[in-house]
PDB file of C-alpha atoms in Angstrom:
ATOM      1  CA  UNK A   1       1.951  16.677  12.980  1.00  0.00           C
ATOM      2  CA  UNK A   2       4.580  13.986  13.394  1.00  0.00           C
ATOM      3  CA  UNK A   3       7.885  14.481  11.373  1.00  0.00           C
ATOM      4  CA  UNK A   4      11.393  12.936  11.731  1.00  0.00           C
ATOM      5  CA  UNK A   5      14.177  12.906   9.331  1.00  0.00           C
ATOM      6  CA  UNK A   6      15.519   9.595   7.787  1.00  0.00           C
ATOM      7  CA  UNK A   7      18.036   8.292   5.685  1.00  0.00           C
ATOM      8  CA  UNK A   8      17.161   5.586   3.126  1.00  0.00           C
ATOM      9  CA  UNK A   9      19.299   2.689   3.992  1.00  0.00           C
ATOM     10  CA  UNK A  10      18.859   0.640   0.744  1.00  0.00           C
ATOM     11  CA  UNK A  11      16.556   0.503  -2.226  1.00  0.00           C
ATOM     12  CA  UNK A  12      14.777  -2.938  -3.320  1.00  0.00           C
ATOM     13  CA  UNK A  13      13.863  -3.643  -6.828  1.00  0.00           C
ATOM     14  CA  UNK A  14      11.519  -6.534  -7.452  1.00  0.00           C
ATOM     15  CA  UNK A  15       9.457  -7.885 -10.152  1.00  0.00           C
ATOM     16  CA  UNK A  16       6.019 -10.004  -9.269  1.00  0.00           C
ATOM     17  CA  UNK A  17       4.844 -12.588 -11.712  1.00  0.00           C
ATOM     18  CA  UNK A  18       1.483 -13.568 -13.065  1.00  0.00           C
ATOM     19  CA  UNK A  19      -1.242 -14.580 -10.583  1.00  0.00           C
ATOM     20  CA  UNK A  20       0.536 -13.288  -7.428  1.00  0.00           C
ATOM     21  CA  UNK A  21      -1.476 -11.112  -5.314  1.00  0.00           C
ATOM     22  CA  UNK A  22       0.335  -7.799  -5.023  1.00  0.00           C
ATOM     23  CA  UNK A  23      -0.108  -7.744  -1.175  1.00  0.00           C
ATOM     24  CA  UNK A  24       0.819 -11.183  -0.406  1.00  0.00           C
ATOM     25  CA  UNK A  25       3.915 -10.439  -2.492  1.00  0.00           C
ATOM     26  CA  UNK A  26       4.806  -7.154  -0.885  1.00  0.00           C
ATOM     27  CA  UNK A  27       4.522  -8.958   2.484  1.00  0.00           C
ATOM     28  CA  UNK A  28       6.651 -11.839   1.551  1.00  0.00           C
ATOM     29  CA  UNK A  29       9.225  -9.444  -0.167  1.00  0.00           C
ATOM     30  CA  UNK A  30       9.386  -7.539   3.156  1.00  0.00           C
ATOM     31  CA  UNK A  31       9.941 -10.574   5.140  1.00  0.00           C
ATOM     32  CA  UNK A  32      12.659 -11.836   2.772  1.00  0.00           C
ATOM     33  CA  UNK A  33      14.425  -8.448   2.720  1.00  0.00           C
ATOM     34  CA  UNK A  34      13.916  -7.519   6.469  1.00  0.00           C
ATOM     35  CA  UNK A  35      12.157  -4.405   5.932  1.00  0.00           C
ATOM     36  CA  UNK A  36      10.532  -2.817   8.877  1.00  0.00           C
ATOM     37  CA  UNK A  37       9.448   0.294   7.573  1.00  0.00           C
ATOM     38  CA  UNK A  38       9.605   2.124   4.094  1.00  0.00           C
ATOM     39  CA  UNK A  39       7.869   3.497   1.246  1.00  0.00           C
ATOM     40  CA  UNK A  40       6.800   2.087  -2.046  1.00  0.00           C
ATOM     41  CA  UNK A  41       8.113   4.414  -4.424  1.00  0.00           C
ATOM     42  CA  UNK A  42       6.526   2.996  -7.511  1.00  0.00           C
ATOM     43  CA  UNK A  43       4.817   0.017  -8.688  1.00  0.00           C
ATOM     44  CA  UNK A  44       3.830  -0.401 -12.327  1.00  0.00           C
ATOM     45  CA  UNK A  45       2.571  -3.340 -14.640  1.00  0.00           C
ATOM     46  CA  UNK A  46      -0.577  -5.052 -15.439  1.00  0.00           C
ATOM     47  CA  UNK A  47      -3.347  -6.687 -13.214  1.00  0.00           C
ATOM     48  CA  UNK A  48      -6.078  -9.327 -13.536  1.00  0.00           C
ATOM     49  CA  UNK A  49      -8.239  -7.733 -11.057  1.00  0.00           C
ATOM     50  CA  UNK A  50      -8.034  -4.938  -8.321  1.00  0.00           C
ATOM     51  CA  UNK A  51     -10.192  -4.103  -5.219  1.00  0.00           C
ATOM     52  CA  UNK A  52     -10.262  -0.320  -4.754  1.00  0.00           C
ATOM     53  CA  UNK A  53     -11.854   1.953  -2.077  1.00  0.00           C
ATOM     54  CA  UNK A  54     -12.325   5.638  -1.735  1.00  0.00           C
ATOM     55  CA  UNK A  55     -12.915   7.884   1.156  1.00  0.00           C
ATOM     56  CA  UNK A  56     -16.093  10.251   1.410  1.00  0.00           C
ATOM     57  CA  UNK A  57     -17.699  12.323   3.965  1.00  0.00           C
ATOM     58  CA  UNK A  58     -20.010  10.670   6.213  1.00  0.00           C
ATOM     59  CA  UNK A  59     -22.912  13.271   7.032  1.00  0.00           C
ATOM     60  CA  UNK A  60     -24.190  14.544   9.439  1.00  0.00           C
ATOM     61  CA  UNK A  61     -20.979  14.107  11.445  1.00  0.00           C
ATOM     62  CA  UNK A  62     -18.658  15.190   8.827  1.00  0.00           C
ATOM     63  CA  UNK A  63     -16.244  12.208   9.806  1.00  0.00           C
ATOM     64  CA  UNK A  64     -14.557  10.442   7.058  1.00  0.00           C
ATOM     65  CA  UNK A  65     -15.380   6.907   5.899  1.00  0.00           C
ATOM     66  CA  UNK A  66     -14.862   4.425   3.208  1.00  0.00           C
ATOM     67  CA  UNK A  67     -17.213   3.521   0.406  1.00  0.00           C
ATOM     68  CA  UNK A  68     -17.808  -0.168  -0.159  1.00  0.00           C
ATOM     69  CA  UNK A  69     -14.970  -1.763  -2.138  1.00  0.00           C
ATOM     70  CA  UNK A  70     -15.154  -1.714  -5.854  1.00  0.00           C
ATOM     71  CA  UNK A  71     -13.905  -5.049  -7.611  1.00  0.00           C
ATOM     72  CA  UNK A  72     -12.432  -4.326 -11.077  1.00  0.00           C
ATOM     73  CA  UNK A  73     -12.119  -7.140 -13.408  1.00  0.00           C
ATOM     74  CA  UNK A  74      -9.419  -7.120 -16.016  1.00  0.00           C
ATOM     75  CA  UNK A  75      -7.301  -6.852 -17.943  1.00  0.00           C
ATOM     76  CA  UNK A  76      -6.133  -4.034 -16.214  1.00  0.00           C
ATOM     77  CA  UNK A  77      -3.281  -1.545 -16.825  1.00  0.00           C
ATOM     78  CA  UNK A  78      -1.595  -0.843 -13.415  1.00  0.00           C
ATOM     79  CA  UNK A  79      -0.752   2.783 -13.916  1.00  0.00           C
ATOM     80  CA  UNK A  80       1.168   3.171 -10.839  1.00  0.00           C
ATOM     81  CA  UNK A  81       0.834   2.946  -7.088  1.00  0.00           C
ATOM     82  CA  UNK A  82       2.773   4.566  -3.989  1.00  0.00           C
ATOM     83  CA  UNK A  83       2.610   3.608  -0.495  1.00  0.00           C
ATOM     84  CA  UNK A  84       3.771   3.068   3.151  1.00  0.00           C
ATOM     85  CA  UNK A  85       5.128  -0.266   4.696  1.00  0.00           C
ATOM     86  CA  UNK A  86       5.358  -0.556   8.427  1.00  0.00           C
ATOM     87  CA  UNK A  87       4.176  -2.759  11.248  1.00  0.00           C
ATOM     88  CA  UNK A  88       0.624  -3.144  13.120  1.00  0.00           C
ATOM     89  CA  UNK A  89       0.123  -3.661  16.728  1.00  0.00           C
ATOM     90  CA  UNK A  90       0.788  -7.464  16.268  1.00  0.00           C
ATOM     91  CA  UNK A  91       4.078  -6.718  14.890  1.00  0.00           C
ATOM     92  CA  UNK A  92       2.897  -7.965  11.503  1.00  0.00           C
ATOM     93  CA  UNK A  93       3.857  -6.112   8.074  1.00  0.00           C
ATOM     94  CA  UNK A  94       1.006  -3.594   7.234  1.00  0.00           C
ATOM     95  CA  UNK A  95       0.970  -1.836   3.910  1.00  0.00           C
ATOM     96  CA  UNK A  96      -1.095   1.224   2.824  1.00  0.00           C
ATOM     97  CA  UNK A  97      -1.215   1.410  -0.947  1.00  0.00           C
ATOM     98  CA  UNK A  98      -2.725   4.112  -3.380  1.00  0.00           C
ATOM     99  CA  UNK A  99      -2.843   3.818  -6.982  1.00  0.00           C
ATOM    100  CA  UNK A 100      -4.571   3.800 -10.388  1.00  0.00           C
ATOM    101  CA  UNK A 101      -5.738   1.444 -12.948  1.00  0.00           C
ATOM    102  CA  UNK A 102      -7.395   1.778 -16.359  1.00  0.00           C
ATOM    103  CA  UNK A 103      -9.399  -0.856 -18.254  1.00  0.00           C
ATOM    104  CA  UNK A 104      -9.841  -1.506 -21.985  1.00  0.00           C
ATOM    105  CA  UNK A 105     -11.765   1.520 -22.144  1.00  0.00           C
ATOM    106  CA  UNK A 106      -8.579   3.534 -21.282  1.00  0.00           C
ATOM    107  CA  UNK A 107     -10.367   5.289 -18.254  1.00  0.00           C
ATOM    108  CA  UNK A 108      -8.593   5.456 -14.992  1.00  0.00           C
ATOM    109  CA  UNK A 109      -9.835   4.659 -11.487  1.00  0.00           C
ATOM    110  CA  UNK A 110      -7.837   5.618  -8.727  1.00  0.00           C
ATOM    111  CA  UNK A 111      -8.185   4.999  -4.784  1.00  0.00           C
ATOM    112  CA  UNK A 112      -7.039   2.786  -1.877  1.00  0.00           C
ATOM    113  CA  UNK A 113      -6.008  -1.007  -2.992  1.00  0.00           C
ATOM    114  CA  UNK A 114      -7.886  -3.050  -0.567  1.00  0.00           C
ATOM    115  CA  UNK A 115      -5.804  -6.198   0.764  1.00  0.00           C
ATOM    116  CA  UNK A 116      -8.614  -8.444  -0.385  1.00  0.00           C
ATOM    117  CA  UNK A 117      -6.771 -11.205  -2.259  1.00  0.00           C
ATOM    118  CA  UNK A 118      -7.939 -10.015  -5.420  1.00  0.00           C
ATOM    119  CA  UNK A 119      -5.260  -7.566  -6.649  1.00  0.00           C
ATOM    120  CA  UNK A 120      -3.563 -10.170  -9.071  1.00  0.00           C
ATOM    121  CA  UNK A 121      -0.511  -9.703 -11.497  1.00  0.00           C
ATOM    122  CA  UNK A 122      -1.709 -10.229 -15.154  1.00  0.00           C
ATOM    123  CA  UNK A 123       1.837 -10.370 -17.013  1.00  0.00           C
ATOM    124  CA  UNK A 124       4.045  -8.360 -14.621  1.00  0.00           C
ATOM    125  CA  UNK A 125       4.340  -5.836 -11.614  1.00  0.00           C
ATOM    126  CA  UNK A 126       7.575  -4.064 -11.119  1.00  0.00           C
ATOM    127  CA  UNK A 127       8.208  -2.450  -7.893  1.00  0.00           C
ATOM    128  CA  UNK A 128      10.697   0.015  -6.246  1.00  0.00           C
ATOM    129  CA  UNK A 129      10.890   0.159  -2.446  1.00  0.00           C
ATOM    130  CA  UNK A 130      13.105   2.779  -0.248  1.00  0.00           C
ATOM    131  CA  UNK A 131      13.780   1.213   3.188  1.00  0.00           C
ATOM    132  CA  UNK A 132      13.937   3.822   6.251  1.00  0.00           C
ATOM    133  CA  UNK A 133      16.999   3.668   8.546  1.00  0.00           C
ATOM    134  CA  UNK A 134      15.772   5.927  11.283  1.00  0.00           C
ATOM    135  CA  UNK A 135      12.152   5.921  11.564  1.00  0.00           C
ATOM    136  CA  UNK A 136       9.482   3.329  12.432  1.00  0.00           C
ATOM    137  CA  UNK A 137       5.782   3.159  10.927  1.00  0.00           C
ATOM    138  CA  UNK A 138       3.225   1.584  13.292  1.00  0.00           C
ATOM    139  CA  UNK A 139      -0.132   1.357  12.341  1.00  0.00           C
ATOM    140  CA  UNK A 140      -3.049   1.420  14.927  1.00  0.00           C
ATOM    141  CA  UNK A 141      -6.471   2.669  15.472  1.00  0.00           C
ATOM    142  CA  UNK A 142      -6.787   6.592  15.634  1.00  0.00           C
ATOM    143  CA  UNK A 143      -9.629   7.897  17.868  1.00  0.00           C
ATOM    144  CA  UNK A 144      -9.783  11.199  16.025  1.00  0.00           C
ATOM    145  CA  UNK A 145     -10.526   9.787  12.591  1.00  0.00           C
ATOM    146  CA  UNK A 146     -12.012   6.379  13.346  1.00  0.00           C
ATOM    147  CA  UNK A 147      -9.295   4.741  10.805  1.00  0.00           C
ATOM    148  CA  UNK A 148      -6.167   2.693  11.255  1.00  0.00           C
ATOM    149  CA  UNK A 149      -3.360   5.013  10.625  1.00  0.00           C
ATOM    150  CA  UNK A 150       0.384   5.017  10.524  1.00  0.00           C
ATOM    151  CA  UNK A 151       2.263   6.807  13.356  1.00  0.00           C
ATOM    152  CA  UNK A 152       5.808   7.774  12.683  1.00  0.00           C
ATOM    153  CA  UNK A 153       8.385   7.479  15.320  1.00  0.00           C
ATOM    154  CA  UNK A 154      12.272   7.778  15.667  1.00  0.00           C
ATOM    155  CA  UNK A 155      13.694   4.143  15.592  1.00  0.00           C
ATOM    156  CA  UNK A 156      15.433   3.235  19.032  1.00  0.00           C
ATOM    157  CA  UNK A 157      18.844   2.839  18.531  1.00  0.00           C
ATOM    158  CA  UNK A 158      20.662  -0.068  19.806  1.00  0.00           C
TER     159      UNK A 158
END
């Protein structure tokens, strides 16, 4: 386990408009607002399309792996999403986002949003981000799981 205490230095509230990709918009927002690490507290709205993946157990080894991405065509109700914002090993903004959508049949589908470029806003998406003041989130390959995972560390004081 890795655990550290942090304060939230500020909250960011934003709205994304029609045809924006949620990952591209989140990255641009984080660059504009100088977000190094934080959490996406909530995202709600509507989507034209979404790409989701889900984890499963890979037999016989028992390791986890992702199923193939599922492309969903809209209109979709974006029921909600939460996630982590950090950096990858190249220093670029990296986003880990889970959530749920529902189509016109009103059946919800949940999973890990894949940054495919196919998670586009239909009418609006509202987002609230909490920015961490005392911790850093760095995403890198994890030997034990075989996934790229966020590692949490205390932010170096200047």
